[in-house]
PDB file of C-alpha atoms in Angstrom:
ATOM      1  CA  MET Y 245      23.957 111.221  51.388  1.00 70.00           C
ATOM      2  CA  SER Y 246      27.150 109.983  52.456  1.00 89.00           C
ATOM      3  CA  THR Y 247      29.920 107.178  51.844  1.00 97.00           C
ATOM      4  CA  ILE Y 248      30.614 104.661  54.690  1.00 98.00           C
ATOM      5  CA  VAL Y 249      33.205 102.046  54.264  1.00 98.00           C
ATOM      6  CA  VAL Y 250      34.384  98.893  56.048  1.00 98.00           C
ATOM      7  CA  THR Y 251      37.232  97.106  55.720  1.00 98.00           C
ATOM      8  CA  GLN Y 252      39.275  93.763  57.720  1.00 98.00           C
ATOM      9  CA  LYS Y 253      43.042  92.661  57.360  1.00 98.00           C
ATOM     10  CA  ASN Y 254      45.799  91.438  59.208  1.00 97.00           C
ATOM     11  CA  GLY Y 255      43.618  91.271  62.101  1.00 97.00           C
ATOM     12  CA  VAL Y 256      42.181  94.497  62.422  1.00 98.00           C
ATOM     13  CA  ALA Y 257      38.205  95.750  61.372  1.00 98.00           C
ATOM     14  CA  CYS Y 258      38.235  99.543  60.238  1.00 98.00           C
ATOM     15  CA  ILE Y 259      34.729 101.656  59.763  1.00 98.00           C
ATOM     16  CA  GLY Y 260      35.525 105.172  57.683  1.00 98.00           C
ATOM     17  CA  ALA Y 261      33.312 107.937  56.840  1.00 97.00           C
ATOM     18  CA  ASP Y 262      33.478 111.184  55.003  1.00 96.00           C
ATOM     19  CA  THR Y 263      31.909 114.479  56.586  1.00 94.00           C
ATOM     20  CA  LEU Y 264      29.925 116.043  54.183  1.00 91.00           C
ATOM     21  CA  SER Y 265      26.446 116.854  54.914  1.00 87.00           C
ATOM     22  CA  CYS Y 266      23.779 117.897  51.855  1.00 80.00           C
ATOM     23  CA  LEU Y 267      20.715 119.863  52.409  1.00 78.00           C
ATOM     24  CA  GLY Y 268      19.534 119.835  48.473  1.00 77.00           C
ATOM     25  CA  SER Y 269      21.595 121.064  46.539  1.00 80.00           C
ATOM     26  CA  LEU Y 270      23.248 123.005  49.534  1.00 77.00           C
ATOM     27  CA  ARG Y 271      26.841 121.509  50.597  1.00 79.00           C
ATOM     28  CA  GLN Y 272      27.788 121.810  54.381  1.00 78.00           C
ATOM     29  CA  LYS Y 273      31.572 121.038  54.619  1.00 85.00           C
ATOM     30  CA  ALA Y 274      33.380 119.417  57.984  1.00 77.00           C
ATOM     31  CA  GLN Y 275      34.855 122.847  58.162  1.00 81.00           C
ATOM     32  CA  HIS Y 276      31.234 124.884  59.004  1.00 87.00           C
ATOM     33  CA  VAL Y 277      29.864 121.826  60.915  1.00 80.00           C
ATOM     34  CA  VAL Y 278      30.696 121.002  64.623  1.00 85.00           C
ATOM     35  CA  ASN Y 279      28.175 117.547  64.639  1.00 80.00           C
ATOM     36  CA  LYS Y 280      29.746 116.521  61.112  1.00 85.00           C
ATOM     37  CA  THR Y 281      30.478 112.667  62.518  1.00 92.00           C
ATOM     38  CA  LYS Y 282      28.656 109.738  60.772  1.00 95.00           C
ATOM     39  CA  ILE Y 283      29.944 107.313  62.705  1.00 97.00           C
ATOM     40  CA  THR Y 284      28.973 106.355  66.247  1.00 97.00           C
ATOM     41  CA  LYS Y 285      30.205 103.835  68.780  1.00 97.00           C
ATOM     42  CA  ILE Y 286      27.873 101.703  71.142  1.00 97.00           C
ATOM     43  CA  GLY Y 287      29.985 100.093  73.464  1.00 96.00           C
ATOM     44  CA  ASP Y 288      33.096  98.109  71.544  1.00 96.00           C
ATOM     45  CA  THR Y 289      30.704  98.342  68.017  1.00 98.00           C
ATOM     46  CA  PHE Y 290      31.268 101.363  65.679  1.00 98.00           C
ATOM     47  CA  ILE Y 291      28.292 102.188  63.637  1.00 98.00           C
ATOM     48  CA  GLY Y 292      27.874 104.201  60.286  1.00 97.00           C
ATOM     49  CA  LEU Y 293      24.865 105.464  59.403  1.00 96.00           C
ATOM     50  CA  THR Y 294      23.574 106.665  55.581  1.00 94.00           C
ATOM     51  CA  GLY Y 295      20.945 109.005  54.913  1.00 86.00           C
ATOM     52  CA  THR Y 296      19.334 111.806  57.031  1.00 85.00           C
ATOM     53  CA  SER Y 297      21.109 112.757  59.957  1.00 85.00           C
ATOM     54  CA  ALA Y 298      18.228 112.438  62.427  1.00 90.00           C
ATOM     55  CA  SER Y 299      19.100 108.694  62.160  1.00 93.00           C
ATOM     56  CA  LEU Y 300      22.507 108.986  64.060  1.00 94.00           C
ATOM     57  CA  VAL Y 301      20.747 111.176  67.065  1.00 95.00           C
ATOM     58  CA  VAL Y 302      18.074 108.702  67.234  1.00 96.00           C
ATOM     59  CA  MET Y 303      20.217 105.496  67.398  1.00 96.00           C
ATOM     60  CA  ASN Y 304      22.549 107.541  69.855  1.00 96.00           C
ATOM     61  CA  SER Y 305      19.250 108.641  72.118  1.00 97.00           C
ATOM     62  CA  TYR Y 306      18.005 104.862  72.118  1.00 97.00           C
ATOM     63  CA  PHE Y 307      21.082 103.232  73.020  1.00 97.00           C
ATOM     64  CA  SER Y 308      22.191 105.290  75.624  1.00 97.00           C
ATOM     65  CA  LYS Y 309      19.309 103.975  77.543  1.00 96.00           C
ATOM     66  CA  PRO Y 310      21.058 100.621  79.446  1.00 95.00           C
ATOM     67  CA  ASP Y 311      18.163  98.525  79.551  1.00 95.00           C
ATOM     68  CA  LYS Y 312      18.275  98.171  75.783  1.00 97.00           C
ATOM     69  CA  PRO Y 313      19.630  94.975  74.342  1.00 96.00           C
ATOM     70  CA  ARG Y 314      22.583  95.772  72.337  1.00 97.00           C
ATOM     71  CA  ASP Y 315      24.653  92.693  70.697  1.00 98.00           C
ATOM     72  CA  PHE Y 316      26.222  93.323  67.345  1.00 98.00           C
ATOM     73  CA  SER Y 317      28.181  89.882  67.440  1.00 98.00           C
ATOM     74  CA  SER Y 318      26.696  88.149  64.376  1.00 98.00           C
ATOM     75  CA  CYS Y 319      23.949  88.730  61.829  1.00 98.00           C
ATOM     76  CA  GLU Y 320      21.540  87.414  63.977  1.00 98.00           C
ATOM     77  CA  ALA Y 321      22.277  89.076  67.027  1.00 98.00           C
ATOM     78  CA  ILE Y 322      22.303  92.431  64.841  1.00 98.00           C
ATOM     79  CA  PHE Y 323      18.615  91.449  64.021  1.00 98.00           C
ATOM     80  CA  GLU Y 324      17.067  90.658  67.183  1.00 98.00           C
ATOM     81  CA  THR Y 325      18.721  93.739  68.389  1.00 98.00           C
ATOM     82  CA  PHE Y 326      16.982  95.990  65.816  1.00 97.00           C
ATOM     83  CA  ARG Y 327      13.920  93.759  66.037  1.00 97.00           C
ATOM     84  CA  HIS Y 328      13.697  94.743  69.684  1.00 96.00           C
ATOM     85  CA  ALA Y 329      14.489  98.171  69.166  1.00 97.00           C
ATOM     86  CA  HIS Y 330      12.001  98.546  66.030  1.00 96.00           C
ATOM     87  CA  ALA Y 331       8.873  98.836  68.292  1.00 94.00           C
ATOM     88  CA  TRP Y 332      10.122 101.175  70.634  1.00 95.00           C
ATOM     89  CA  LEU Y 333      11.538 103.687  67.737  1.00 96.00           C
ATOM     90  CA  LYS Y 334       7.818 104.151  66.458  1.00 94.00           C
ATOM     91  CA  VAL Y 335       6.618 104.883  69.990  1.00 94.00           C
ATOM     92  CA  GLU Y 336       9.383 106.950  71.553  1.00 95.00           C
ATOM     93  CA  TYR Y 337      10.868 108.637  68.295  1.00 95.00           C
ATOM     94  CA  PHE Y 338       7.963 108.730  65.952  1.00 94.00           C
ATOM     95  CA  MET Y 339       9.620 106.501  63.400  1.00 93.00           C
ATOM     96  CA  SER Y 340       7.931 105.911  59.857  1.00 90.00           C
ATOM     97  CA  ALA Y 341       7.581 102.458  59.331  1.00 86.00           C
ATOM     98  CA  MET Y 342       4.722 102.155  56.881  1.00 77.00           C
ATOM     99  CA  PRO Y 343       5.650  99.729  54.054  1.00 68.00           C
ATOM    100  CA  ASP Y 344       5.665 100.705  50.564  1.00 71.00           C
ATOM    101  CA  LYS Y 345       3.358  98.974  48.554  1.00 72.00           C
ATOM    102  CA  GLY Y 346       4.032  95.244  47.584  1.00 77.00           C
ATOM    103  CA  GLU Y 347       6.440  95.527  50.912  1.00 81.00           C
ATOM    104  CA  GLU Y 348       6.023  92.577  53.229  1.00 86.00           C
ATOM    105  CA  TYR Y 349       7.369  93.986  56.677  1.00 90.00           C
ATOM    106  CA  GLU Y 350       7.803  97.779  58.051  1.00 92.00           C
ATOM    107  CA  THR Y 351      11.528  99.154  57.637  1.00 92.00           C
ATOM    108  CA  THR Y 352      13.544 100.448  60.269  1.00 93.00           C
ATOM    109  CA  GLN Y 353      14.909 103.923  59.246  1.00 89.00           C
ATOM    110  CA  PHE Y 354      18.316 102.770  59.469  1.00 91.00           C
ATOM    111  CA  TYR Y 355      20.972 101.676  57.014  1.00 94.00           C
ATOM    112  CA  GLY Y 356      24.689 101.509  57.291  1.00 96.00           C
ATOM    113  CA  LEU Y 357      27.931  99.480  58.339  1.00 98.00           C
ATOM    114  CA  VAL Y 358      28.881  98.084  61.846  1.00 98.00           C
ATOM    115  CA  ALA Y 359      32.439  97.226  62.635  1.00 98.00           C
ATOM    116  CA  ASN Y 360      33.647  95.255  65.916  1.00 98.00           C
ATOM    117  CA  GLU Y 361      35.836  92.759  67.247  1.00 98.00           C
ATOM    118  CA  HIS Y 362      33.932  90.257  65.673  1.00 98.00           C
ATOM    119  CA  GLY Y 363      33.831  91.250  61.940  1.00 98.00           C
ATOM    120  CA  ILE Y 364      32.475  94.069  59.505  1.00 98.00           C
ATOM    121  CA  PHE Y 365      28.285  94.191  58.914  1.00 98.00           C
ATOM    122  CA  ALA Y 366      26.137  95.973  56.779  1.00 98.00           C
ATOM    123  CA  LEU Y 367      22.525  96.838  58.458  1.00 98.00           C
ATOM    124  CA  TYR Y 368      19.641  96.679  56.404  1.00 96.00           C
ATOM    125  CA  SER Y 369      16.292  98.412  56.686  1.00 93.00           C
ATOM    126  CA  TYR Y 370      14.310  94.905  57.367  1.00 94.00           C
ATOM    127  CA  ARG Y 371      16.829  94.682  60.325  1.00 96.00           C
ATOM    128  CA  SER Y 372      18.531  92.080  58.624  1.00 97.00           C
ATOM    129  CA  ALA Y 373      22.679  92.105  58.242  1.00 98.00           C
ATOM    130  CA  GLN Y 374      25.291  90.561  55.993  1.00 98.00           C
ATOM    131  CA  GLN Y 375      28.863  90.015  57.234  1.00 98.00           C
ATOM    132  CA  PHE Y 376      31.478  90.475  54.910  1.00 98.00           C
ATOM    133  CA  HIS Y 377      35.120  88.983  54.163  1.00 98.00           C
ATOM    134  CA  LYS Y 378      37.118  91.726  53.103  1.00 98.00           C
ATOM    135  CA  PHE Y 379      35.605  95.032  52.909  1.00 98.00           C
ATOM    136  CA  TRP Y 380      32.042  97.157  52.270  1.00 98.00           C
ATOM    137  CA  ALA Y 381      30.747 100.347  51.324  1.00 98.00           C
ATOM    138  CA  ALA Y 382      27.665 102.430  51.485  1.00 98.00           C
ATOM    139  CA  GLY Y 383      25.880 105.479  50.646  1.00 96.00           C
ATOM    140  CA  SER Y 384      26.106 107.820  47.496  1.00 95.00           C
ATOM    141  CA  GLY Y 385      29.462 107.443  46.846  1.00 97.00           C
ATOM    142  CA  ARG Y 386      29.096 103.504  47.342  1.00 98.00           C
ATOM    143  CA  ASP Y 387      30.062 101.902  44.025  1.00 98.00           C
ATOM    144  CA  PHE Y 388      33.375 104.402  43.515  1.00 98.00           C
ATOM    145  CA  ALA Y 389      34.579 103.373  47.010  1.00 98.00           C
ATOM    146  CA  LEU Y 390      33.570  99.422  46.192  1.00 98.00           C
ATOM    147  CA  GLY Y 391      35.768  99.193  42.980  1.00 98.00           C
ATOM    148  CA  ALA Y 392      38.777 101.405  44.799  1.00 98.00           C
ATOM    149  CA  MET Y 393      38.884  98.947  47.351  1.00 98.00           C
ATOM    150  CA  GLN Y 394      38.705  95.984  44.965  1.00 98.00           C
ATOM    151  CA  ALA Y 395      41.569  97.348  43.006  1.00 98.00           C
ATOM    152  CA  ALA Y 396      43.667  98.193  46.134  1.00 98.00           C
ATOM    153  CA  TYR Y 397      42.707  95.427  48.891  1.00 98.00           C
ATOM    154  CA  ASP Y 398      45.469  92.659  47.795  1.00 98.00           C
ATOM    155  CA  LYS Y 399      48.280  95.299  47.661  1.00 96.00           C
ATOM    156  CA  GLY Y 400      46.948  97.574  50.474  1.00 96.00           C
ATOM    157  CA  ARG Y 401      49.079  96.816  53.570  1.00 96.00           C
ATOM    158  CA  THR Y 402      46.410  97.807  56.261  1.00 98.00           C
ATOM    159  CA  ALA Y 403      42.530  98.062  56.665  1.00 98.00           C
ATOM    160  CA  GLU Y 404      42.843 101.619  57.418  1.00 98.00           C
ATOM    161  CA  GLU Y 405      44.938 102.250  53.975  1.00 98.00           C
ATOM    162  CA  ILE Y 406      42.312 100.132  51.857  1.00 98.00           C
ATOM    163  CA  ALA Y 407      39.249 102.455  53.516  1.00 98.00           C
ATOM    164  CA  ARG Y 408      41.042 105.657  52.809  1.00 98.00           C
ATOM    165  CA  ILE Y 409      41.547 104.444  49.418  1.00 98.00           C
ATOM    166  CA  GLY Y 410      38.156 103.916  49.011  1.00 98.00           C
ATOM    167  CA  LEU Y 411      36.993 107.049  50.580  1.00 98.00           C
ATOM    168  CA  GLU Y 412      39.177 109.110  48.314  1.00 98.00           C
ATOM    169  CA  ALA Y 413      38.032 107.520  45.433  1.00 98.00           C
ATOM    170  CA  ALA Y 414      34.421 108.135  46.230  1.00 98.00           C
ATOM    171  CA  ALA Y 415      35.289 111.808  46.975  1.00 97.00           C
ATOM    172  CA  GLU Y 416      36.795 112.266  44.107  1.00 98.00           C
ATOM    173  CA  PHE Y 417      33.670 111.280  41.819  1.00 97.00           C
ATOM    174  CA  ASP Y 418      30.883 111.271  43.912  1.00 96.00           C
ATOM    175  CA  SER Y 419      29.524 115.271  44.726  1.00 93.00           C
ATOM    176  CA  ALA Y 420      27.856 114.001  48.088  1.00 92.00           C
ATOM    177  CA  THR Y 421      30.834 112.840  49.549  1.00 95.00           C
ATOM    178  CA  SER Y 422      33.808 115.189  50.641  1.00 95.00           C
ATOM    179  CA  ALA Y 423      37.107 114.891  53.124  1.00 95.00           C
ATOM    180  CA  PRO Y 424      38.017 115.085  55.719  1.00 96.00           C
ATOM    181  CA  PHE Y 425      37.595 111.539  56.512  1.00 97.00           C
ATOM    182  CA  GLU Y 426      36.987 109.836  59.863  1.00 97.00           C
ATOM    183  CA  ILE Y 427      38.013 106.374  60.468  1.00 98.00           C
ATOM    184  CA  HIS Y 428      38.440 104.104  63.255  1.00 98.00           C
ATOM    185  CA  SER Y 429      39.743 100.765  63.818  1.00 98.00           C
ATOM    186  CA  VAL Y 430      39.214  97.877  66.261  1.00 98.00           C
ATOM    187  CA  PRO Y 431      41.499  94.513  66.507  1.00 98.00           C
ATOM    188  CA  LEU Y 432      39.573  91.327  65.846  1.00 98.00           C
ATOM    189  CA  LYS Y 433      38.645  88.891  68.082  1.00 94.00           C
ATOM    190  CA  ALA Y 434      39.983  85.813  66.091  1.00 77.00           C
ATOM    191  CA  ALA Y 435      43.092  87.259  65.773  1.00 69.00           C
ATOM    192  CA  ALA Y 436      43.508  88.059  68.989  1.00 64.00           C
ATOM    193  CA  ALA Y 437      42.840  84.670  70.290  1.00 63.00           C
ATOM    194  CA  LYS Y 438      44.859  83.194  67.441  1.00 60.00           C
ATOM    195  CA  PRO Y 439      47.844  80.996  69.525  1.00 58.00           C
ATOM    196  CA  ARG Y 440      51.299  81.973  68.671  1.00 58.00           C
ATOM    197  CA  ALA Y 441      53.299  79.211  66.751  1.00 54.00           C
ATOM    198  CA  THR Y 442      56.050  77.722  69.297  1.00 53.00           C
ATOM    199  CA  LYS Y 443      59.254  75.932  67.712  1.00 55.00           C
ATOM    200  CA  THR Y 444      59.920  72.567  68.833  1.00 51.00           C
ATOM    201  CA  ARG Y 445      63.607  71.255  69.568  1.00 55.00           C
ATOM    202  CA  LYS Y 446      64.555  67.890  67.969  1.00 54.00           C
ATOM    203  CA  LYS Y 447      66.200  65.613  70.515  1.00 53.00           C
ATOM    204  CA  LYS Y 448      69.474  64.424  70.051  1.00 48.00           C
TER     205      LYS Y 448
END
């Protein structure tokens, strides 16, 4: 598994991930692997995926085609983007989408986190998304990361600092998470568009 975190604070969104790969009980640390990243960039959006490493390869290949729709600006836009992708992933990439007994919908084999100028989001296998105000985490070290970021958020100075604290906690206690960490930041659009306050002089 993996640990991936997203945070936002003071006008900046941030996404971070560990770099450990696991094949069963075999651990492949970053110094042994060239393609160790768990985060990809599609346009101005960073996406980190947990689970099998094939998911990141498939996502990069799919979105390398310029005609494929890609809008990650809201929960609704993310849903439509992956709703369109689902059929193509089954045909072009042989994705196994059969639902388990009792599930109402086929699953898309992507689960992870998203960070861009519009905010921070979680992406789920039913193609739905959630947007968060402060932070979130995914993967096997999620619970440790969430606890650490909750404790650090108010005192933390930057989104990157909070993300790193979450990843460090996950690496300390989760056997499938290990440093070094990959962290990316992006300015939030709402913060960039916020007008500066101007002082008005009183007439004498």
